[in-house]
mmCIF file of C-alpha atoms and ligand atoms in Angstrom:
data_model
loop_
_atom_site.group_PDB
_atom_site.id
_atom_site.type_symbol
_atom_site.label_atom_id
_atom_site.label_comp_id
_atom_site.label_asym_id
_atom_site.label_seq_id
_atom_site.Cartn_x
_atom_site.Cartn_y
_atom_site.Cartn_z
ATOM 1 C CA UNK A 1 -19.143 -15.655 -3.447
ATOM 2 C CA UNK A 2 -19.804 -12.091 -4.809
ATOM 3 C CA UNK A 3 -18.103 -9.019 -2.387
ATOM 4 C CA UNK A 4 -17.693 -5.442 -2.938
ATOM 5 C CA UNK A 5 -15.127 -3.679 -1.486
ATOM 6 C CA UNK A 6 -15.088 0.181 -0.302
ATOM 7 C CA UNK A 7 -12.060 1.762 0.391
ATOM 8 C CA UNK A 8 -12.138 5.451 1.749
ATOM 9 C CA UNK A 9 -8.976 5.965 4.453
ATOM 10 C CA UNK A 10 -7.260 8.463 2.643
ATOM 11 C CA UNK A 11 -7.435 10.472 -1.047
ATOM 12 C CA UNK A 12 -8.520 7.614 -3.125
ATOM 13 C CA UNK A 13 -12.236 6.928 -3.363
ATOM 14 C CA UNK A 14 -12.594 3.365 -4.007
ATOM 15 C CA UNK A 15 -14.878 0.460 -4.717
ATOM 16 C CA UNK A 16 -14.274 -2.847 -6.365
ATOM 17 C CA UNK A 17 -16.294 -6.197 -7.135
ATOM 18 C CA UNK A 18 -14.841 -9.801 -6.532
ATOM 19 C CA UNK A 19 -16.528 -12.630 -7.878
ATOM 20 C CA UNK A 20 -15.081 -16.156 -6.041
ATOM 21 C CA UNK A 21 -12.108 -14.486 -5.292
ATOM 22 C CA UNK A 22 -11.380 -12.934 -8.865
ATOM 23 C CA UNK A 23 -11.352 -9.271 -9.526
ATOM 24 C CA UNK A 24 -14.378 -8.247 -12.106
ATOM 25 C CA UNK A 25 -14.075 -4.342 -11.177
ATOM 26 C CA UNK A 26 -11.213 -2.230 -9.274
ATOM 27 C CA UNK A 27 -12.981 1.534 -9.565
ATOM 28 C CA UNK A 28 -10.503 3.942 -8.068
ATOM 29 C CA UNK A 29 -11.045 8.118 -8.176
ATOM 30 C CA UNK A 30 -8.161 9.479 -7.166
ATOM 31 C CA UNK A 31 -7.925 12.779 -5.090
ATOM 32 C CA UNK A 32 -4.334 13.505 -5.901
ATOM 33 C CA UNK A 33 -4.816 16.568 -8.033
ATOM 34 C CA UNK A 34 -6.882 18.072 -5.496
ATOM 35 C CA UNK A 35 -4.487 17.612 -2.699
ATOM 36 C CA UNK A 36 -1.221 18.357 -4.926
ATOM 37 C CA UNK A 37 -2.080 22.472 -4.511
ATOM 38 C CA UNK A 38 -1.994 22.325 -0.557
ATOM 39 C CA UNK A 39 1.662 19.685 -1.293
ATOM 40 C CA UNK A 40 -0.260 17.241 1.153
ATOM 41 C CA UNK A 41 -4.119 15.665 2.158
ATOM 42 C CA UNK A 42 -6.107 18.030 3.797
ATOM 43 C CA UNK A 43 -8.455 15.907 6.175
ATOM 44 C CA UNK A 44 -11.057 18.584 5.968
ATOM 45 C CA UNK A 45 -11.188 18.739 1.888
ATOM 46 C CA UNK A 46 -10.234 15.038 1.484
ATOM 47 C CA UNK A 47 -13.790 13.472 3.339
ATOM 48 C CA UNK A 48 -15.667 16.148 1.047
ATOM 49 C CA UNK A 49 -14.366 14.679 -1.847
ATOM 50 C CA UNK A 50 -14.980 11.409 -0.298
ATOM 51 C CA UNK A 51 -19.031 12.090 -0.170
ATOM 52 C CA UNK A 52 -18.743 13.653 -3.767
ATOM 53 C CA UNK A 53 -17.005 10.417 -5.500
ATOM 54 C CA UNK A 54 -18.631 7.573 -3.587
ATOM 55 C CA UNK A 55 -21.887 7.012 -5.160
ATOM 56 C CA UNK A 56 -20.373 7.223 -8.804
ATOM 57 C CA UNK A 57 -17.416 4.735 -8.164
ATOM 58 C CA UNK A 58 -19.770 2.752 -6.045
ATOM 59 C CA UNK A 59 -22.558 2.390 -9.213
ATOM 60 C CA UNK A 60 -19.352 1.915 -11.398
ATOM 61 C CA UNK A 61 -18.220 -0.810 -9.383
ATOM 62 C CA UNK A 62 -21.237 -2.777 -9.134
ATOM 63 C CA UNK A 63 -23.770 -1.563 -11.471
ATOM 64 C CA UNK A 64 -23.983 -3.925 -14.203
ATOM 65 C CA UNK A 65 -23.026 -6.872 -11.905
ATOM 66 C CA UNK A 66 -25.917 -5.531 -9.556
ATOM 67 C CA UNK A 67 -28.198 -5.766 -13.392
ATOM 68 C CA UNK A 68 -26.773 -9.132 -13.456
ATOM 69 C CA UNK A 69 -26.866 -10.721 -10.644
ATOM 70 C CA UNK A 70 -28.498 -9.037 -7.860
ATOM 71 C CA UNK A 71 -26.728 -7.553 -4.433
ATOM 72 C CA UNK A 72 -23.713 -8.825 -3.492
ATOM 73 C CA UNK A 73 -23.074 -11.988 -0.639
ATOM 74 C CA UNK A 74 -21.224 -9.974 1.529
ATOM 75 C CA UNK A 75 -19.801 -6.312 1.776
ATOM 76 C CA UNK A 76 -15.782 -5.437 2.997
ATOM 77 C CA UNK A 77 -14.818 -1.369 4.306
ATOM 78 C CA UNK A 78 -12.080 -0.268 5.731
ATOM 79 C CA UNK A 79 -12.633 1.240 8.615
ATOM 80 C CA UNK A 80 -9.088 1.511 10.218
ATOM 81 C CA UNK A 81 -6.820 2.814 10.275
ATOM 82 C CA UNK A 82 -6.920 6.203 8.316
ATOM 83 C CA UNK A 83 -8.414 9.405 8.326
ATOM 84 C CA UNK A 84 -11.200 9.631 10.708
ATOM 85 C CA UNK A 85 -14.015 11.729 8.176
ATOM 86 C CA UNK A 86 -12.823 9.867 5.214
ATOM 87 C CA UNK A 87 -13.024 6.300 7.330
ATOM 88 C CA UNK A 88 -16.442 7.305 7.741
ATOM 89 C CA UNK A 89 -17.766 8.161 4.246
ATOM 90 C CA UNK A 90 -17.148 4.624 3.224
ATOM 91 C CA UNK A 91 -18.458 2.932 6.427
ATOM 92 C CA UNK A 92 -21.328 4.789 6.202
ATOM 93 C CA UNK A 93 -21.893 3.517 2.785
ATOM 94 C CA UNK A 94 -21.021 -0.007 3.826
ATOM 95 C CA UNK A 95 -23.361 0.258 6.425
ATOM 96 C CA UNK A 96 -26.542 1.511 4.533
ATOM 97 C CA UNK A 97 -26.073 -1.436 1.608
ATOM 98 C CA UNK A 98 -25.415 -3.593 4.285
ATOM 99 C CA UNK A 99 -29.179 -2.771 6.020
ATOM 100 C CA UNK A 100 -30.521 -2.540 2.483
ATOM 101 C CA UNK A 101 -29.794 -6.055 1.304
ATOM 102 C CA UNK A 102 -29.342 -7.483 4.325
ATOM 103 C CA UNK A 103 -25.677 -9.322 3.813
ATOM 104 C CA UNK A 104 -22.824 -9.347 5.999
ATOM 105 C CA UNK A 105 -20.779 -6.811 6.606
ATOM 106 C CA UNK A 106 -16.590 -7.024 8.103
ATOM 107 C CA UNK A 107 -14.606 -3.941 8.721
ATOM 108 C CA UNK A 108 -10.831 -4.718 7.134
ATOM 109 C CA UNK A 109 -7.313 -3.539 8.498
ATOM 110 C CA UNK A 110 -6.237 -0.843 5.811
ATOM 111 C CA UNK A 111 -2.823 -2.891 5.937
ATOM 112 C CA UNK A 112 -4.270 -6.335 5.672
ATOM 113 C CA UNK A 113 -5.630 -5.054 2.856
ATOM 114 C CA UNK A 114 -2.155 -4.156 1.313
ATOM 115 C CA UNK A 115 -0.846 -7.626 2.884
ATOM 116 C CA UNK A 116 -3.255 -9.636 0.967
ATOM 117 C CA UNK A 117 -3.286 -7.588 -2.236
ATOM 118 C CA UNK A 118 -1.292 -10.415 -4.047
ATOM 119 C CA UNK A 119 -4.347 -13.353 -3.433
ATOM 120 C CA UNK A 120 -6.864 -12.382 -6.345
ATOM 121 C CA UNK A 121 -7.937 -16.124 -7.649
ATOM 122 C CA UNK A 122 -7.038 -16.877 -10.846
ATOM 123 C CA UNK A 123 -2.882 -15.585 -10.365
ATOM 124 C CA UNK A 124 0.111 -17.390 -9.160
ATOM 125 C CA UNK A 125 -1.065 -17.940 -5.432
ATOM 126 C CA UNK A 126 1.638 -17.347 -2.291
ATOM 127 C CA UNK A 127 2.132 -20.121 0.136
ATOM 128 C CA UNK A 128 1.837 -19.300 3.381
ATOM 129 C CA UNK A 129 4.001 -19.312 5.713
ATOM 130 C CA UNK A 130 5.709 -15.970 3.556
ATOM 131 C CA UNK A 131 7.524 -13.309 4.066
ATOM 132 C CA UNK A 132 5.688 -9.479 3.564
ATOM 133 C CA UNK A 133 7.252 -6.241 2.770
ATOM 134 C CA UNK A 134 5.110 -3.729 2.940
ATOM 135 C CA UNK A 135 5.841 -0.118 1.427
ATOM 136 C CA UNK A 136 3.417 2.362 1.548
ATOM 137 C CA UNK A 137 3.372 6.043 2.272
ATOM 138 C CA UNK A 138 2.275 5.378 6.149
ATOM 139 C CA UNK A 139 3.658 2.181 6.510
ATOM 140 C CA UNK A 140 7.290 0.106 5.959
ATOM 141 C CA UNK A 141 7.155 -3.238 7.634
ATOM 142 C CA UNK A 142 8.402 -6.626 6.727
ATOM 143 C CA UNK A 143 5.076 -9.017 7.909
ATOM 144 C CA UNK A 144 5.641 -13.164 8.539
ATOM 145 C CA UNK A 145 2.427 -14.417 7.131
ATOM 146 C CA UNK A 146 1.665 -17.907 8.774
ATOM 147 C CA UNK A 147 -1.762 -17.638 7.542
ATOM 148 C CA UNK A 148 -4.672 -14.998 6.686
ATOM 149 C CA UNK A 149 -5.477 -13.416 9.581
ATOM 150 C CA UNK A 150 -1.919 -14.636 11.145
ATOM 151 C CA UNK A 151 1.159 -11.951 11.026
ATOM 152 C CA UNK A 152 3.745 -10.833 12.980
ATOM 153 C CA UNK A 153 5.610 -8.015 12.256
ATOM 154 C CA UNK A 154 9.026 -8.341 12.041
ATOM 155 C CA UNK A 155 10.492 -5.048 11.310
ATOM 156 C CA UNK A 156 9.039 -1.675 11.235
ATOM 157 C CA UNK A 157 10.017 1.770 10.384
ATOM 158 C CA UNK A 158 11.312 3.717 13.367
ATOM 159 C CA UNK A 159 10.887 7.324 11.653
ATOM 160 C CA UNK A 160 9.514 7.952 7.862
ATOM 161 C CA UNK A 161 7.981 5.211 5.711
ATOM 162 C CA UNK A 162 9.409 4.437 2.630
ATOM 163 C CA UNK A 163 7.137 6.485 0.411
ATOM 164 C CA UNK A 164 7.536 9.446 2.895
ATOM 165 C CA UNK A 165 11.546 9.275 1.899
ATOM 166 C CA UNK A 166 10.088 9.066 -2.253
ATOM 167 C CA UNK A 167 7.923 12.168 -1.466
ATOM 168 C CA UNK A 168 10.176 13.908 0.146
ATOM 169 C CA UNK A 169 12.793 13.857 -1.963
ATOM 170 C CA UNK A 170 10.996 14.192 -5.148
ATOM 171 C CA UNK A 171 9.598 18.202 -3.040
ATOM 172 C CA UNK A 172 13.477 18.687 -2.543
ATOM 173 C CA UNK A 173 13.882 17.756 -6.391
ATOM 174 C CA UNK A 174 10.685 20.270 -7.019
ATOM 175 C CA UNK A 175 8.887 17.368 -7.872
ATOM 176 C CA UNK A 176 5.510 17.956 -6.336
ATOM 177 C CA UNK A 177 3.446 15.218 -4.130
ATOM 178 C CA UNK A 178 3.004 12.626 -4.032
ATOM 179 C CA UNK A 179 6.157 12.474 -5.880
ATOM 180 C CA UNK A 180 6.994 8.889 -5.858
ATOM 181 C CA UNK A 181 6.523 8.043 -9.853
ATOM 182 C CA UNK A 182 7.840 11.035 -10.363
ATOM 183 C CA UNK A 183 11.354 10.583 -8.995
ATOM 184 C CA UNK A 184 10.853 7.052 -10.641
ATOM 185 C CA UNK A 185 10.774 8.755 -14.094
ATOM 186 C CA UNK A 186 13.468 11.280 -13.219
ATOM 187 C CA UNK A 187 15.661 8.766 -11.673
ATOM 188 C CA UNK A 188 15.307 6.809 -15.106
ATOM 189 C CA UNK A 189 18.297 8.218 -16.651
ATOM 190 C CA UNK A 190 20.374 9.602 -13.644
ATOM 191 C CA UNK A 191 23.380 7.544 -12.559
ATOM 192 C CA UNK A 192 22.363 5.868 -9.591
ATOM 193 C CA UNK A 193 26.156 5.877 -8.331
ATOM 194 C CA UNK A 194 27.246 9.412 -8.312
ATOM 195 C CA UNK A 195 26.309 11.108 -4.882
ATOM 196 C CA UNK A 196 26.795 9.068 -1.924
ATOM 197 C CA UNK A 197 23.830 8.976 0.129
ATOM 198 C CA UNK A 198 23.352 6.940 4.063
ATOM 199 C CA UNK A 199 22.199 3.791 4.634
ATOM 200 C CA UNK A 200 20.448 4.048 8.021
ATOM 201 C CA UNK A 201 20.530 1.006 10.551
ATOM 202 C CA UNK A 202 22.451 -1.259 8.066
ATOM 203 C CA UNK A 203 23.092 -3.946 11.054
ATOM 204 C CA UNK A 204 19.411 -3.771 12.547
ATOM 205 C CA UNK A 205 17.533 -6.002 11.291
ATOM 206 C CA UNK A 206 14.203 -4.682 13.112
ATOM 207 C CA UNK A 207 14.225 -1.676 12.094
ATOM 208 C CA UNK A 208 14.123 1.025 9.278
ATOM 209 C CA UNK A 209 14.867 4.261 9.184
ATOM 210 C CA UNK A 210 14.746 6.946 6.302
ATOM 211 C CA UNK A 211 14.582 10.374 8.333
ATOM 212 C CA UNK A 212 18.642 10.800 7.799
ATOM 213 C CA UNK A 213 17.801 10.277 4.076
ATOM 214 C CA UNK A 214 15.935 13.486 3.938
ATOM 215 C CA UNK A 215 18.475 15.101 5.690
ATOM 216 C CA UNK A 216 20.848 13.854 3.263
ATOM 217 C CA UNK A 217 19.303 15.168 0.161
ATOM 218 C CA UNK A 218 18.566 18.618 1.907
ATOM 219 C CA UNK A 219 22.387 19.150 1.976
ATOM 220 C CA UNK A 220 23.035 17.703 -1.276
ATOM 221 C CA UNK A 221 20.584 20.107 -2.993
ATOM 222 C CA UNK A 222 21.922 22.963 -0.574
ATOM 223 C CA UNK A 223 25.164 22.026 -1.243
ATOM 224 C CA UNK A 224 25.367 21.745 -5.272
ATOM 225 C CA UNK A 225 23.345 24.187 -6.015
ATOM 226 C CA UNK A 226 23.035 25.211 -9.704
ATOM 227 C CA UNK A 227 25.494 21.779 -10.753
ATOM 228 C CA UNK A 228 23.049 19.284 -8.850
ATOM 229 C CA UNK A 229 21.839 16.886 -11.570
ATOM 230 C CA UNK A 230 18.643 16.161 -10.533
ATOM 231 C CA UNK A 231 18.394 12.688 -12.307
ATOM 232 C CA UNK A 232 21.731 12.005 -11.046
ATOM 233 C CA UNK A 233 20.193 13.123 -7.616
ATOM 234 C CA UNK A 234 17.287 10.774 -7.971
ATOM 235 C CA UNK A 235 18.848 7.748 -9.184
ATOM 236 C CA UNK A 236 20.643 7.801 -5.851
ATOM 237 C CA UNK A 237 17.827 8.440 -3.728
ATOM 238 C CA UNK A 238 16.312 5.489 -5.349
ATOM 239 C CA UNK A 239 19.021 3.535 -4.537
ATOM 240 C CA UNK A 240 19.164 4.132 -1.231
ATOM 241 C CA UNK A 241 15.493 3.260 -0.684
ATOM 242 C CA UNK A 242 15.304 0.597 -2.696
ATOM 243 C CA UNK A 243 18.931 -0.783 -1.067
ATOM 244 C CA UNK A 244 18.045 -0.573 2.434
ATOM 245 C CA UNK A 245 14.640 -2.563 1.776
ATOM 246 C CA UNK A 246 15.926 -5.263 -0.338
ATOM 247 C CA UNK A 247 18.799 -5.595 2.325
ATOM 248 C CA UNK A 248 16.860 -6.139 5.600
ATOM 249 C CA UNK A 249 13.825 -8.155 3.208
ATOM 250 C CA UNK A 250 16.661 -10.874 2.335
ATOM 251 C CA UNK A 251 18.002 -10.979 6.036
ATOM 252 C CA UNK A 252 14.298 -11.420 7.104
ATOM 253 C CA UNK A 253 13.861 -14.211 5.250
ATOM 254 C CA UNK A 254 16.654 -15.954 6.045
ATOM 255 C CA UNK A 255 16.519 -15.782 9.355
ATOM 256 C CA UNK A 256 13.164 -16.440 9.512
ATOM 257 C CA UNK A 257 14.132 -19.643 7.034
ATOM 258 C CA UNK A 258 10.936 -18.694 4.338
ATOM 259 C CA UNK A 259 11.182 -19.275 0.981
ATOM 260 C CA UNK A 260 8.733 -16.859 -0.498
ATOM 261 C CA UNK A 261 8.097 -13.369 -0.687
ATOM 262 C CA UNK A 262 5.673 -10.400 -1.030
ATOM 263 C CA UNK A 263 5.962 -6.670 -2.162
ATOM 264 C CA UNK A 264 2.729 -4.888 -1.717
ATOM 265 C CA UNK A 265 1.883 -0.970 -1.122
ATOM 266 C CA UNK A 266 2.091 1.985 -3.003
ATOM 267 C CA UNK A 267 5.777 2.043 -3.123
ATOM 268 C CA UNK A 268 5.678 -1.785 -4.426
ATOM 269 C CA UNK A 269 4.533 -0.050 -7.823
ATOM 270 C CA UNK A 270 8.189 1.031 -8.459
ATOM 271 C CA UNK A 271 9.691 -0.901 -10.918
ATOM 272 C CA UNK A 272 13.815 -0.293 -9.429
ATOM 273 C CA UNK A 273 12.486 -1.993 -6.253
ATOM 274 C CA UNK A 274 10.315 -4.690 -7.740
ATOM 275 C CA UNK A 275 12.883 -5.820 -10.188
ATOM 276 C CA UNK A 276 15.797 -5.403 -7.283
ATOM 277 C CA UNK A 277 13.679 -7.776 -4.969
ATOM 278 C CA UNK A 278 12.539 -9.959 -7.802
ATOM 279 C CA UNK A 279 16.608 -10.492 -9.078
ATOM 280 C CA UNK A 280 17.639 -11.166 -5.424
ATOM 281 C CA UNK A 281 14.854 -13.637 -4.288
ATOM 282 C CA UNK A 282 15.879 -15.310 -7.547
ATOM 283 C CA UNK A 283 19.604 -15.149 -6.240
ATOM 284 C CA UNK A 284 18.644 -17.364 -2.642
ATOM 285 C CA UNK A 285 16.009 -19.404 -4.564
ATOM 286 C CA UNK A 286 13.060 -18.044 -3.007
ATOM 287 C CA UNK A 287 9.317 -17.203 -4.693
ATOM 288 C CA UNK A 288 8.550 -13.944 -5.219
ATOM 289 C CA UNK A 289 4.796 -12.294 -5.738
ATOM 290 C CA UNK A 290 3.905 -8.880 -5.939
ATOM 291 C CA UNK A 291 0.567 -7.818 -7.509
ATOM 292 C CA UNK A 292 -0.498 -5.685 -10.886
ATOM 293 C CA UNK A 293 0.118 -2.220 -10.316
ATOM 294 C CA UNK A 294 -3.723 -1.123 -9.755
ATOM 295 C CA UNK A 295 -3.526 -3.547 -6.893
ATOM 296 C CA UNK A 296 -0.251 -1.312 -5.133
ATOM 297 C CA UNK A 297 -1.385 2.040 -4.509
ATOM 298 C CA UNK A 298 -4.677 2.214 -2.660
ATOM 299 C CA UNK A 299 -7.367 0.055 -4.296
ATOM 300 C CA UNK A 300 -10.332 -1.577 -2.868
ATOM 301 C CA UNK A 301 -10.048 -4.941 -4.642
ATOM 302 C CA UNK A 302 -7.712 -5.690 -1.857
ATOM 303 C CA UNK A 303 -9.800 -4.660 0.503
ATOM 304 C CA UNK A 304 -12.662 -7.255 -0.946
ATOM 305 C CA UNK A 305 -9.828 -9.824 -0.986
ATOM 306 C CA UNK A 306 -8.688 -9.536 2.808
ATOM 307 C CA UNK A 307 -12.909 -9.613 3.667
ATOM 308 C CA UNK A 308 -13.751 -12.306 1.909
ATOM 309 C CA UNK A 309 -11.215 -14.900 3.313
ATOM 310 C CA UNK A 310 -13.239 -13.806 6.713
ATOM 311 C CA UNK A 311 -16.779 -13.529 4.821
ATOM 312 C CA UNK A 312 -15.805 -17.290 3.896
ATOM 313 C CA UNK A 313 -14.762 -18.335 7.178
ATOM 314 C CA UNK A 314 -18.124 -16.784 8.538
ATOM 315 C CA UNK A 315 -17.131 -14.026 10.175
ATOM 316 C CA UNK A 316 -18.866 -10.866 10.114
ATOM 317 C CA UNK A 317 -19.089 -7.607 12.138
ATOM 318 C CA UNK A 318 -22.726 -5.895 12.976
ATOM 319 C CA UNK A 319 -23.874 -2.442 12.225
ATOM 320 C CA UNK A 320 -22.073 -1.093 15.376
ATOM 321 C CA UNK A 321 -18.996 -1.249 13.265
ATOM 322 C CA UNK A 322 -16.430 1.993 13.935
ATOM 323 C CA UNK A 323 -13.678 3.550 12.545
ATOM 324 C CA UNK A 324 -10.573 3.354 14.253
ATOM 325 C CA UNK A 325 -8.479 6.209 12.501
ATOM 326 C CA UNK A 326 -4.963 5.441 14.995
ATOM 327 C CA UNK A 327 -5.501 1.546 14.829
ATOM 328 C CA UNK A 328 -2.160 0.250 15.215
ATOM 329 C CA UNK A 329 -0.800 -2.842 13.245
ATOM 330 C CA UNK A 330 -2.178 -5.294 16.399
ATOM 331 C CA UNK A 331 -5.400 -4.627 15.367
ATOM 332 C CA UNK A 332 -5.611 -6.541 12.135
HETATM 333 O O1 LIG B 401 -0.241 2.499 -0.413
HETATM 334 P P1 LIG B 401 -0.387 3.911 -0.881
HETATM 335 O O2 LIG B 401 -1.172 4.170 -2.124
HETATM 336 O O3 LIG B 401 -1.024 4.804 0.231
HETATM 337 C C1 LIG B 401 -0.804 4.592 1.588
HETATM 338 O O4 LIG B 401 -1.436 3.674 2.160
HETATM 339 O O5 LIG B 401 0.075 5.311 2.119
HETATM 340 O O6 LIG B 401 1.102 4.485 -1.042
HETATM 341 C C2 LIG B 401 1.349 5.792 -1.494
HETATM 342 C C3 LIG B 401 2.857 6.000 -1.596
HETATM 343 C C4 LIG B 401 3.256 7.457 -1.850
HETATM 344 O O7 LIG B 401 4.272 7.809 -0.931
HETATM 345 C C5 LIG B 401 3.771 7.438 -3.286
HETATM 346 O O8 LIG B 401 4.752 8.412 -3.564
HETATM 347 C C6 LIG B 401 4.344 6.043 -3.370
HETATM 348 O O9 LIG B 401 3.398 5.239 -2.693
HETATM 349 N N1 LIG B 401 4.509 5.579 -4.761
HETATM 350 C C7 LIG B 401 5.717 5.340 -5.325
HETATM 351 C C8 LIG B 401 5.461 4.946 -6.667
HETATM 352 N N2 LIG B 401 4.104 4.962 -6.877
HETATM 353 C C9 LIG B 401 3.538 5.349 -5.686
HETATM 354 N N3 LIG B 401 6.958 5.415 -4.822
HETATM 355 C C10 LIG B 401 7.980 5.104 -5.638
HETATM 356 N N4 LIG B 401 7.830 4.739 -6.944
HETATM 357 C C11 LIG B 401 6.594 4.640 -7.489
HETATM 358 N N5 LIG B 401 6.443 4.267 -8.774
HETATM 359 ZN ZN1 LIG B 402 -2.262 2.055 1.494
#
């Protein structure tokens, strides 16, 4: 089966083509340089780009494989949740190939997306049931995953998400935004040790929290002043992050009695957290899958990958299709 993916919710325009599963194309045009002079997406500016980057990454995606073998067998948008005039630049589009060839069309769960990121054919597959963590720059939420289709959160942020703590510090560390690889970089040769920074909930297994993080670094900064090592300062932010998730991940799946695990999201793409989870699913004996770093940050191969296991089960949506930009994480 042959799928194209569009992904528009927030400031990457993107389009990918799947070909039984496998990823042939992952096209992604990022906004991030546009939104980096405001420090944060601007709705407004962000669909605009939207409308002027679809048709490019669209004809990159499937162009030749459109030469080759004709339109796709079924088409895969987001359309929640996400920002509601950048939803609708890729819906739109969904919906207008969708007349135009006349294949099926099924609106995808941003986060199911993210949640299924790992299950390109042709890499080490997850069983299911398993164990989700997923760190994004909206989201942080450990998932069960009994099947596609089948989760139930277990855990979910009851302030900032993950990324949200990464870009915020990295603005307090004049860093810019999204400042996540950034503070990676920095943080590569700070000591991770020296400032002592709060671990928020550290009993609660249900819930995150990263608001008293920011905090935290807004007083450190404040309080140093001109001696604040910045690298120093970032290792320890890291730390923190990448502590409290690896923590409450390894209760999770204890208690839950799983044996694998998933890191997906933009936030997955840093390498302290990956190899942190990696080393300590290794320590209890349990799997561990996270996918290639064009498959962390907003892509639409996964996208293609969470519509086709419902192309292939025959499910579809018709051309009524919506955005739903507040969709909550029920609604997968
Ligand atoms: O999944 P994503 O691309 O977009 C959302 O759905 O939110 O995640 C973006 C987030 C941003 O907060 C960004 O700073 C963070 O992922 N991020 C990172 C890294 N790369 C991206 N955070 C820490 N380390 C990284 N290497
Ligand atoms: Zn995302």
């Amino acid at each position: 089966m042959r799928v194209l993916g569009i992904e528009t919710s927030c400031d990457e325009t993107a389009a990918a083509w799947l070909v039984d599963g496998a990823v042939v194309r992952n096209v992604i045009s990022s906004q991030v340089a546009l939104h980096a002079q405001w420090g944060g997406i601007v709705p407004e500016a962000a669909a605009r780009a939207h409308v002027e980057a679809i048709l490019p990454v669209l004809s990159e995606a499937m162009g030749e494989a459109i030469g080759e073998d004709g339109p796709p067998d079924g088409i895969a948008v987001t359309n929640r949740p996400g920002l509601v005039g950048a939803l609708s630049v890729g819906v739109s589009a969904a919906k207008a190939l969708a007349t135009l060839w006349r294949v099926p069309l099924v609106g995808v769960h941003h986060i199911e997306g993210h949640i299924l990121s790992p299950f390109a054919a042709g890499e080490p597959q997850p069983p299911f049931p398993h164990l989700c963590l997923v760190v994004s720059g909206g989201h942080t939420e450990l998932v069960r995953v009994d099947a596609p289709g089948q989760y139930r959160i277990l855990a979910e942020t009851v302030d900032d998400a993950a990324g949200e703590a990464f870009d915020k510090g990295a603005r307090l560390l004049g860093l810019g935004y999204p400042g996540g690889r950034a503070l990676q970089e920095l943080a590569r040769n700070g000591d991770a040790k020296r400032y002592a920074l709060p671990r928020a909930l550290p009993g609660d297994g249900a819930k995150f929290s990263f608001s008293g993080l920011k905090t935290a670094m807004r007083l450190l900064v404040d309080r140093e002043g001109e001696a604040l090592s910045r690298a120093d300062a970032a290792a320890s932010l890291q730390a923190a992050i990448v502590d409290a998730l690896v923590r409450k991940a390894l209760r999770a799946l204890d208690e839950e009695g799983l044996k694998a695990m998933t890191l997906v999201g933009g936030v997955a793409a840093n390498e302290s957290l990956r190899e942190t989870l990696r080393a300590a699913c290794e320590r209890v004996g349990a799997e561990f899958f996270t996918p290639p770093f064009d498959r962390c940050t907003d892509n639409a191969a996964m996208i293609a990958i969470a519509g086709s296991f419902r192309l292939a089960r025959g499910m579809a949506d018709d051309l009524s299709l919506d955005v739903m930009p507040n969709a909550d994480l029920s609604a997968y």
